[in-house]
Coordinates of C-alpha atoms in Angstrom, one line a residue:
M1 CA 11.9 30.4 16.4
G2 CA 12.8 33.7 17.7
T3 CA 15.4 34.2 15.3
G4 CA 14.5 37.1 13.3
K5 CA 15.5 40.9 12.8
K6 CA 14.7 42.8 16.3
K7 CA 11.4 44.3 16.5
G8 CA 8.2 44.0 18.1
A9 CA 9.6 43.9 21.8
S10 CA 8.4 46.4 24.1
A11 CA 10.6 49.5 24.4
G12 CA 13.3 49.3 27.0
R13 CA 12.4 45.4 27.8
R14 CA 14.4 42.5 27.5
S15 CA 12.5 39.8 25.3
V16 CA 12.8 35.8 26.1
N17 CA 11.6 33.0 24.1
V18 CA 11.5 29.9 26.3
V19 CA 11.4 26.6 24.2
T20 CA 10.2 23.4 25.7
L21 CA 11.0 20.0 24.5
G22 CA 9.3 16.8 26.1
C23 CA 6.8 16.0 28.3
S24 CA 4.1 17.9 30.6
K25 CA 6.3 18.1 33.7
N26 CA 8.7 19.9 31.5
L27 CA 6.0 22.1 30.3
V28 CA 4.9 23.2 33.8
D29 CA 8.8 24.1 34.7
S30 CA 8.7 26.4 31.6
E31 CA 5.3 28.0 32.6
R32 CA 7.1 28.7 35.9
V33 CA 10.0 30.3 34.0
L34 CA 7.4 32.4 32.1
K35 CA 6.0 33.6 35.3
M36 CA 9.1 34.6 37.1
L37 CA 10.4 36.3 33.8
S38 CA 7.3 38.2 33.5
D39 CA 7.1 39.2 37.0
A40 CA 10.7 40.5 36.5
G41 CA 9.9 42.8 33.8
F42 CA 11.0 40.6 30.8
D43 CA 8.4 40.1 27.7
A44 CA 8.4 36.7 27.8
W45 CA 7.0 34.0 25.2
H46 CA 6.7 30.3 24.6
Q47 CA 7.7 28.7 21.5
T48 CA 7.3 32.1 19.7
D49 CA 8.5 32.8 15.7
R50 CA 8.6 36.8 16.7
P51 CA 11.9 37.8 17.3
T52 CA 13.7 37.8 20.9
D53 CA 16.9 38.7 22.6
I54 CA 17.3 35.8 24.9
V55 CA 16.4 32.1 24.2
V56 CA 16.0 29.5 27.0
V57 CA 15.7 25.6 25.7
N58 CA 13.9 23.4 28.4
T59 CA 15.5 20.2 27.3
C60 CA 14.5 16.4 27.4
G61 CA 16.9 13.5 28.1
F62 CA 14.6 10.7 28.5
I63 CA 15.5 8.4 25.3
G64 CA 17.8 8.8 22.6
D65 CA 15.3 10.5 20.0
A66 CA 14.5 13.2 22.7
K67 CA 18.3 13.6 23.2
E68 CA 19.1 14.2 19.6
E69 CA 16.1 16.6 19.2
S70 CA 17.4 18.6 22.4
V71 CA 21.2 18.9 21.2
N72 CA 19.7 19.8 17.4
T73 CA 17.5 22.7 19.1
I74 CA 20.5 23.9 21.1
L75 CA 22.8 23.8 17.8
E76 CA 20.0 25.8 15.7
F77 CA 20.1 28.6 18.5
C78 CA 23.7 28.6 18.5
S79 CA 23.9 29.0 14.6
A80 CA 21.2 32.0 15.6
K81 CA 23.5 33.3 18.3
Q82 CA 26.5 33.4 15.7
D83 CA 24.6 35.1 13.3
G84 CA 23.6 37.9 15.6
R85 CA 19.9 37.1 15.6
I86 CA 19.9 36.3 19.7
R87 CA 22.3 37.9 22.0
E88 CA 21.9 35.2 24.9
L89 CA 21.1 31.7 24.9
Y90 CA 20.2 29.2 28.0
V91 CA 19.7 25.8 28.7
M92 CA 17.8 24.0 31.2
G93 CA 15.9 20.8 31.7
C94 CA 16.6 17.1 31.7
L95 CA 19.6 16.7 29.4
S96 CA 21.7 19.3 30.9
E97 CA 20.9 17.8 34.4
R98 CA 22.5 14.4 33.1
Y99 CA 25.2 15.9 30.7
R100 CA 26.1 19.7 31.9
D101 CA 30.0 19.0 31.8
E102 CA 29.9 17.4 28.4
L103 CA 27.5 19.9 27.1
K104 CA 29.8 23.1 28.6
S105 CA 32.7 21.6 26.5
E106 CA 31.0 20.8 23.5
I107 CA 28.6 23.5 23.0
P108 CA 30.5 26.4 24.4
E109 CA 28.2 29.2 22.5
V110 CA 25.7 28.5 25.2
D111 CA 25.9 31.4 27.9
R112 CA 25.1 29.0 31.0
F113 CA 23.5 25.5 31.6
Y114 CA 20.9 25.0 34.3
G115 CA 20.1 21.5 35.5
K116 CA 16.5 19.9 36.5
Y117 CA 16.2 22.1 39.6
D118 CA 18.8 24.8 40.0
W119 CA 17.0 26.8 36.8
T120 CA 15.3 28.9 39.5
G121 CA 18.4 30.8 39.4
L122 CA 17.9 32.0 35.8
V123 CA 16.4 35.4 36.4
D124 CA 18.9 36.1 39.3
D125 CA 21.7 35.2 36.9
L126 CA 20.1 37.6 34.2
L127 CA 19.5 40.3 36.1
A128 CA 22.6 40.1 38.1
R129 CA 21.0 39.9 41.7
D130 CA 20.4 37.7 44.6
R131 CA 16.8 36.7 45.2
E132 CA 14.8 38.8 47.6
E133 CA 12.7 36.0 48.5
E134 CA 11.4 32.1 47.8
L135 CA 9.8 31.5 44.7
T136 CA 5.9 30.9 44.9
Y137 CA 4.7 27.9 42.6
G138 CA 3.2 30.5 39.9
R139 CA 3.0 29.7 36.6
R140 CA 2.0 31.4 33.3
I141 CA -0.4 28.8 31.5
T142 CA 0.6 27.9 28.2
T143 CA -1.9 25.3 27.3
P144 CA -5.8 26.7 26.3
S145 CA -7.1 28.6 29.6
H146 CA -9.4 26.1 30.5
H147 CA -7.3 23.0 31.3
A148 CA -3.8 22.6 32.7
Y149 CA -1.2 20.0 34.3
L150 CA -0.1 20.1 37.7
K151 CA 2.4 18.2 38.8
I152 CA 2.4 16.8 42.2
S153 CA 6.2 15.1 42.8
E154 CA 9.5 15.3 41.3
G155 CA 11.6 12.0 41.0
C156 CA 11.4 8.1 41.1
D157 CA 12.3 5.6 43.5
R158 CA 11.8 2.4 41.5
F159 CA 14.9 2.1 39.5
C160 CA 13.5 -0.1 36.8
A161 CA 16.5 -1.5 34.4
F162 CA 15.6 0.2 31.2
C163 CA 15.0 3.8 32.7
A164 CA 17.1 7.1 33.3
I165 CA 14.5 8.8 35.1
P166 CA 16.1 8.4 38.3
L167 CA 19.1 9.3 37.2
I168 CA 18.1 12.8 36.0
T169 CA 15.5 13.6 38.8
G170 CA 16.7 12.0 41.6
R171 CA 14.7 10.1 44.5
H172 CA 10.8 10.6 44.6
H173 CA 9.6 13.5 46.4
S174 CA 6.1 14.8 46.9
R175 CA 4.6 18.3 47.3
P176 CA 2.4 18.9 50.1
V177 CA -1.2 18.3 50.1
E178 CA -2.0 22.3 51.0
E179 CA 0.7 23.6 48.6
I180 CA -1.0 21.5 45.8
L181 CA -4.4 22.7 46.7
E182 CA -3.4 26.4 46.9
E183 CA -2.1 25.9 43.2
T184 CA -5.5 24.2 42.6
R185 CA -7.5 26.8 43.6
R186 CA -5.1 29.3 41.9
L187 CA -5.5 27.7 38.4
A188 CA -9.5 27.3 38.9
A189 CA -9.6 31.3 39.7
S190 CA -8.1 31.7 36.3
G191 CA -10.4 29.7 34.9
V192 CA -9.3 26.3 34.2
K193 CA -11.9 23.8 34.4
E194 CA -9.6 20.5 33.7
I195 CA -6.4 19.3 35.6
N196 CA -4.4 16.7 34.2
V197 CA -2.1 15.6 37.3
I198 CA 1.0 14.4 36.2
A199 CA 4.1 12.8 38.0
Q200 CA 7.0 10.3 37.0
D201 CA 5.2 8.1 39.7
L202 CA 1.7 9.0 41.1
S203 CA 1.5 5.9 42.8
S204 CA 4.3 6.8 45.5
Y205 CA 2.7 10.3 46.1
G206 CA 2.7 11.2 49.8
K207 CA 4.6 8.1 51.3
D208 CA 7.8 10.4 51.9
L209 CA 6.0 13.3 53.7
Y210 CA 3.6 11.4 55.2
G211 CA 4.5 7.6 55.6
S212 CA 1.5 6.2 53.4
L213 CA 0.4 6.3 49.9
S214 CA -1.8 9.3 49.8
L215 CA -3.0 9.7 46.3
G216 CA -6.6 9.0 46.9
R217 CA -6.7 11.8 50.1
L218 CA -4.9 14.5 47.8
I219 CA -7.4 14.0 44.9
D220 CA -10.4 13.5 47.4
S221 CA -9.3 17.2 48.6
M222 CA -8.7 18.2 45.0
A223 CA -12.3 17.6 43.9
D224 CA -13.7 19.9 46.2
V225 CA -12.3 23.0 44.7
E226 CA -15.1 24.8 43.2
G227 CA -14.6 25.5 39.2
I228 CA -12.9 22.3 39.1
E229 CA -15.1 19.9 36.6
R230 CA -12.3 17.5 35.7
I231 CA -9.2 15.8 37.4
R232 CA -7.1 13.2 34.9
L233 CA -4.4 11.0 36.6
H234 CA -0.9 10.5 34.6
Y235 CA 1.5 8.0 35.2
A236 CA 0.8 5.4 38.0
Y237 CA 3.2 2.7 38.6
P238 CA 1.3 -0.9 39.0
A239 CA 3.5 -2.1 42.2
E240 CA 2.4 -0.7 45.4
F241 CA -0.7 1.0 43.9
P242 CA -2.7 3.1 46.1
R243 CA -5.9 1.5 45.9
D244 CA -8.3 4.2 47.6
I245 CA -7.8 6.0 44.3
L246 CA -10.3 3.9 42.7
E247 CA -13.0 4.9 45.8
V248 CA -12.6 8.3 44.9
M249 CA -12.6 7.5 41.0
R250 CA -15.9 6.4 41.6
R251 CA -17.3 8.3 44.5
R252 CA -16.3 11.7 42.6
P253 CA -17.9 13.0 39.3
N254 CA -15.4 15.4 38.6
V255 CA -12.4 12.7 38.8
C256 CA -12.3 11.2 35.4
S257 CA -12.8 7.4 35.2
Y258 CA -9.4 7.4 33.4
L259 CA -5.7 6.1 34.3
D260 CA -2.8 6.2 32.8
I261 CA -0.7 3.2 34.3
A262 CA 2.4 2.1 32.7
L263 CA 2.7 -1.7 32.3
Q264 CA 5.4 -2.2 30.0
H265 CA 5.1 -6.3 29.6
I266 CA 3.5 -8.8 31.0
S267 CA 6.0 -11.9 30.5
D268 CA 7.4 -12.7 33.9
N269 CA 10.6 -13.5 32.5
V270 CA 10.8 -9.9 30.9
L271 CA 9.3 -8.2 33.9
T272 CA 12.3 -9.7 36.1
K273 CA 14.8 -8.9 34.0
M274 CA 13.2 -5.1 33.9
R275 CA 13.1 -5.0 37.8
R276 CA 9.3 -4.0 37.7
H277 CA 8.8 -5.5 41.2
I278 CA 5.3 -6.9 40.2
T279 CA 4.6 -10.3 38.1
A280 CA 2.2 -11.1 35.4
A281 CA -0.6 -12.8 38.0
E282 CA -0.4 -9.5 40.3
T283 CA -0.6 -7.2 37.0
R284 CA -3.8 -9.3 35.9
A285 CA -5.3 -9.2 39.4
L286 CA -4.7 -4.7 39.8
L287 CA -6.4 -4.5 36.3
D288 CA -9.1 -6.7 36.9
E289 CA -9.8 -4.7 40.3
I290 CA -9.5 -1.4 38.4
R291 CA -12.0 -2.3 36.3
R292 CA -13.9 -4.1 39.1
E293 CA -14.3 -0.8 41.5
V294 CA -14.4 1.7 38.5
P295 CA -16.9 0.5 35.9
G296 CA -16.5 2.0 32.3
I297 CA -13.0 3.5 33.0
H298 CA -10.4 4.0 30.4
L299 CA -6.9 2.8 30.8
R300 CA -3.8 4.0 29.3
T301 CA -0.7 2.3 29.2
T302 CA 2.6 1.9 27.7
L303 CA 4.7 -1.4 26.8
M304 CA 7.9 -2.0 25.5
V305 CA 9.1 -4.4 23.3
G306 CA 12.8 -5.9 22.5
F307 CA 14.5 -5.8 26.0
P308 CA 17.2 -7.8 26.4
G309 CA 16.1 -11.4 26.9
E310 CA 12.7 -11.1 25.2
T311 CA 12.4 -14.5 23.1
E312 CA 9.5 -14.7 20.6
E313 CA 7.2 -16.5 23.4
D314 CA 7.6 -13.6 25.8
F315 CA 6.6 -11.6 22.7
L316 CA 3.2 -13.7 21.8
Q317 CA 2.5 -13.4 25.9
L318 CA 2.3 -9.5 25.3
M319 CA 0.4 -9.7 22.2
D320 CA -2.3 -12.3 24.0
F321 CA -2.3 -9.9 27.0
V322 CA -3.2 -6.9 24.9
R323 CA -5.5 -9.2 23.2
E324 CA -7.1 -10.2 26.6
Q325 CA -7.0 -6.9 28.2
R326 CA -8.3 -4.6 25.4
F327 CA -6.6 -1.5 26.5
E328 CA -8.9 1.8 25.7
R329 CA -5.5 3.9 25.1
M330 CA -2.2 2.2 24.5
G331 CA 1.2 3.6 23.2
A332 CA 4.2 1.2 23.0
F333 CA 8.0 1.7 22.0
A334 CA 11.2 -0.3 21.2
Y335 CA 13.9 -0.9 23.8
C336 CA 16.5 1.5 23.6
E337 CA 19.9 0.9 25.8
E338 CA 20.1 4.3 27.9
E339 CA 23.5 4.8 29.3
G340 CA 24.0 4.0 33.5
T341 CA 21.0 2.2 33.6
F342 CA 20.7 -1.5 35.3
A343 CA 20.3 -3.0 31.7
A344 CA 23.0 -0.8 30.1
R345 CA 25.4 -1.8 32.5
N346 CA 24.5 -5.6 32.9
L347 CA 22.1 -7.2 30.1
P348 CA 23.7 -7.0 26.5
D349 CA 21.3 -5.2 24.2
E350 CA 21.4 -8.4 21.6
I351 CA 17.9 -8.2 19.8
P352 CA 18.4 -6.8 16.3
A353 CA 16.6 -3.6 15.6
D354 CA 14.5 -5.2 12.6
V355 CA 13.3 -7.7 15.0
K356 CA 12.6 -5.0 17.5
Q357 CA 10.6 -3.1 14.9
D358 CA 8.8 -5.8 13.5
R359 CA 7.3 -6.9 17.0
L360 CA 6.6 -3.1 18.0
G361 CA 4.4 -3.2 14.3
R362 CA 2.9 -6.2 15.0
L363 CA 1.6 -5.0 18.5
M364 CA 0.5 -1.4 17.4
A365 CA -1.7 -2.6 14.4
L366 CA -3.1 -5.1 17.0
Q367 CA -4.1 -2.2 19.2
E368 CA -5.5 -0.2 16.3
E369 CA -7.8 -2.5 15.8
I370 CA -8.9 -2.9 19.2
S371 CA -9.0 1.0 19.2
L372 CA -11.4 1.1 16.2
E373 CA -13.5 -1.8 17.8
I374 CA -13.9 0.3 21.2
Q375 CA -14.2 3.8 19.2
Q376 CA -17.2 2.1 17.3
E377 CA -19.0 0.7 20.6
K378 CA -19.8 4.5 21.0
V379 CA -21.2 5.5 18.0
G380 CA -25.0 6.3 19.3
K381 CA -23.9 6.9 22.8
T382 CA -24.0 10.6 24.5
F383 CA -20.5 11.9 26.2
K384 CA -20.1 15.3 27.7
V385 CA -17.2 16.7 25.8
I386 CA -15.0 19.8 26.5
I387 CA -14.3 21.9 23.6
D388 CA -10.5 22.7 23.1
S389 CA -10.5 24.5 19.9
E390 CA -12.6 25.5 16.2
E391 CA -11.5 24.5 13.0
E392 CA -13.4 25.8 9.7
D393 CA -15.9 23.0 9.7
Y394 CA -16.4 21.7 13.6
F395 CA -15.3 22.3 17.1
V396 CA -12.3 19.6 18.4
G397 CA -13.4 18.4 21.8
R398 CA -12.7 15.8 24.1
T399 CA -14.4 13.3 26.5
E400 CA -13.3 12.2 30.2
Y401 CA -11.5 9.5 28.7
D402 CA -9.3 11.9 26.6
S403 CA -6.1 13.5 27.7
P404 CA -5.0 16.4 25.5
E405 CA -2.4 15.6 23.0
V406 CA -2.2 12.0 23.2
D407 CA -6.0 10.4 22.9
P408 CA -8.1 11.0 20.6
E409 CA -10.3 13.8 19.6
V410 CA -14.0 14.6 19.4
L411 CA -14.9 16.2 15.9
V412 CA -18.2 18.3 17.0
K413 CA -20.4 19.5 14.3
K414 CA -21.2 23.1 14.0
T415 CA -24.8 22.9 15.3
L416 CA -24.7 25.1 18.5
P417 CA -22.7 28.4 18.9
L418 CA -19.7 27.2 21.3
R419 CA -16.5 28.4 22.9
A420 CA -13.6 26.7 24.0
G421 CA -13.8 25.6 27.5
D422 CA -17.5 24.8 26.9
I423 CA -18.7 21.6 28.3
V424 CA -21.5 20.0 26.2
E425 CA -23.4 16.9 25.5
V426 CA -22.7 15.2 22.0
R427 CA -23.7 12.4 20.5
I428 CA -21.4 10.1 18.7
T429 CA -22.2 9.6 15.1
D430 CA -19.3 8.1 13.7
A431 CA -15.9 6.8 14.8
L432 CA -12.5 6.2 13.5
P433 CA -9.5 4.5 15.4
F434 CA -8.6 7.7 17.0
E435 CA -11.4 9.8 16.2
L436 CA -14.8 10.3 17.1
I437 CA -17.5 12.6 15.4
G438 CA -20.4 14.0 17.0
T439 CA -23.3 16.3 17.1
P440 CA -24.5 18.5 19.9
V441 CA -27.7 17.6 21.7
E442 CA -29.3 20.6 22.3
S443 CA -31.2 21.4 25.4
T444 CA -34.9 20.9 25.4
G445 CA -35.9 24.0 27.7
E446 CA -34.6 26.7 29.4
N447 CA -34.3 24.7 32.6
D448 CA -33.4 21.5 31.4
G449 CA -30.0 19.9 31.3
P450 CA -29.1 18.5 27.6
A451 CA -31.3 15.6 26.2
N452 CA -30.3 12.5 26.7
A453 CA -27.5 13.2 29.4
G454 CA -26.1 10.1 30.8
D455 CA -27.7 8.0 27.9
D456 CA -25.9 4.4 28.5
G457 CA -24.6 5.4 31.9
Q458 CA -21.8 7.4 30.4
N459 CA -22.2 10.4 32.1
A460 CA -23.1 9.4 35.7
K461 CA -20.7 7.6 38.3
P462 CA -21.9 4.3 39.5

């Protein structure tokens, strides 16, 4: 990316390619960088193949594979710099937050390293100037123009035994409600219809600023912003869960009946070793409450296998839990020791890699069966689908139960002229484990809504 001969940049303007690795929270930071660079007079691009003078790599440092990808990407651009295909290389984000000194020593070709928060000085350093005013939370959206991510807090106070996030991001700190609402209004004014609310820990939102859990109040206010038709929640924590969000989700039609809540495990033995601050019984009670309070909700969770001390019996409890709960969306990964964490310091990683992979394979095979069954239950029903893109034979869209990039898509037959950002009623005709196929439901008259809207209760809040 951005490593060819120089041509195509505007005359007299320096050009920058911002390369994003890792999660959607990193993407938001990259979007802020792009806006800052553009406002400062740079030709700023995201993940471009066109040649640029400067490259900024926004790194991920969460797990081993992500760290390896980040290092390899940096080295790729170091090679481009040595060959004269780019002039300057900067690195920011989670990896350089955690390993800045080591990276400086081992990769001296990088012009400067920034961390998770001090990257705001990048433009000032590039222009050799001091910032004249405080930065706003302006962004240049890189996602399709009808949906965007919105980060409401940074950091985490949970300190789970396996997780390096608090070591990278620091303690939890929330953005003020009014600042978030102002950003929501700006996004809506730019044409964004769908907002995916993200944080390392949604559940703790507001506790540091207002003395109480405030996610429900925030989302209720965001739902009032004209033009926002979908709000979806990512990365809640099960302990100290903000239960008032359930009433908001049930009452507000533009708050999706969807929740991403990482549970990690169900065995009390493993949960205790993980320092998750919740028991199996409390987990089940919370899930029962969520499904009771928000009928039809789709839950996405993440589970871990092979954590130190996990026995075969613990793993079988996890399998039974997945059968019992029938999560609509589920991801899983095998434990990998992260240096500096409680587990790395205190719990030997003694489970063999082949055992971890066997357990992971069995768990995901079970989930694929469940996913297919849940998908097949949707055949014959009608859902509101937001169109994301157009392929040769069909449009690609998502229901309110589908987050971009991680959840199933709906392949919509081309029986109506549609564009990205349109929301259309689609009757599902076929199902695969991770895709639905459907046909748009045509309007019955000039002032009528789509035929069969709300079929089977799918399009209205109870």
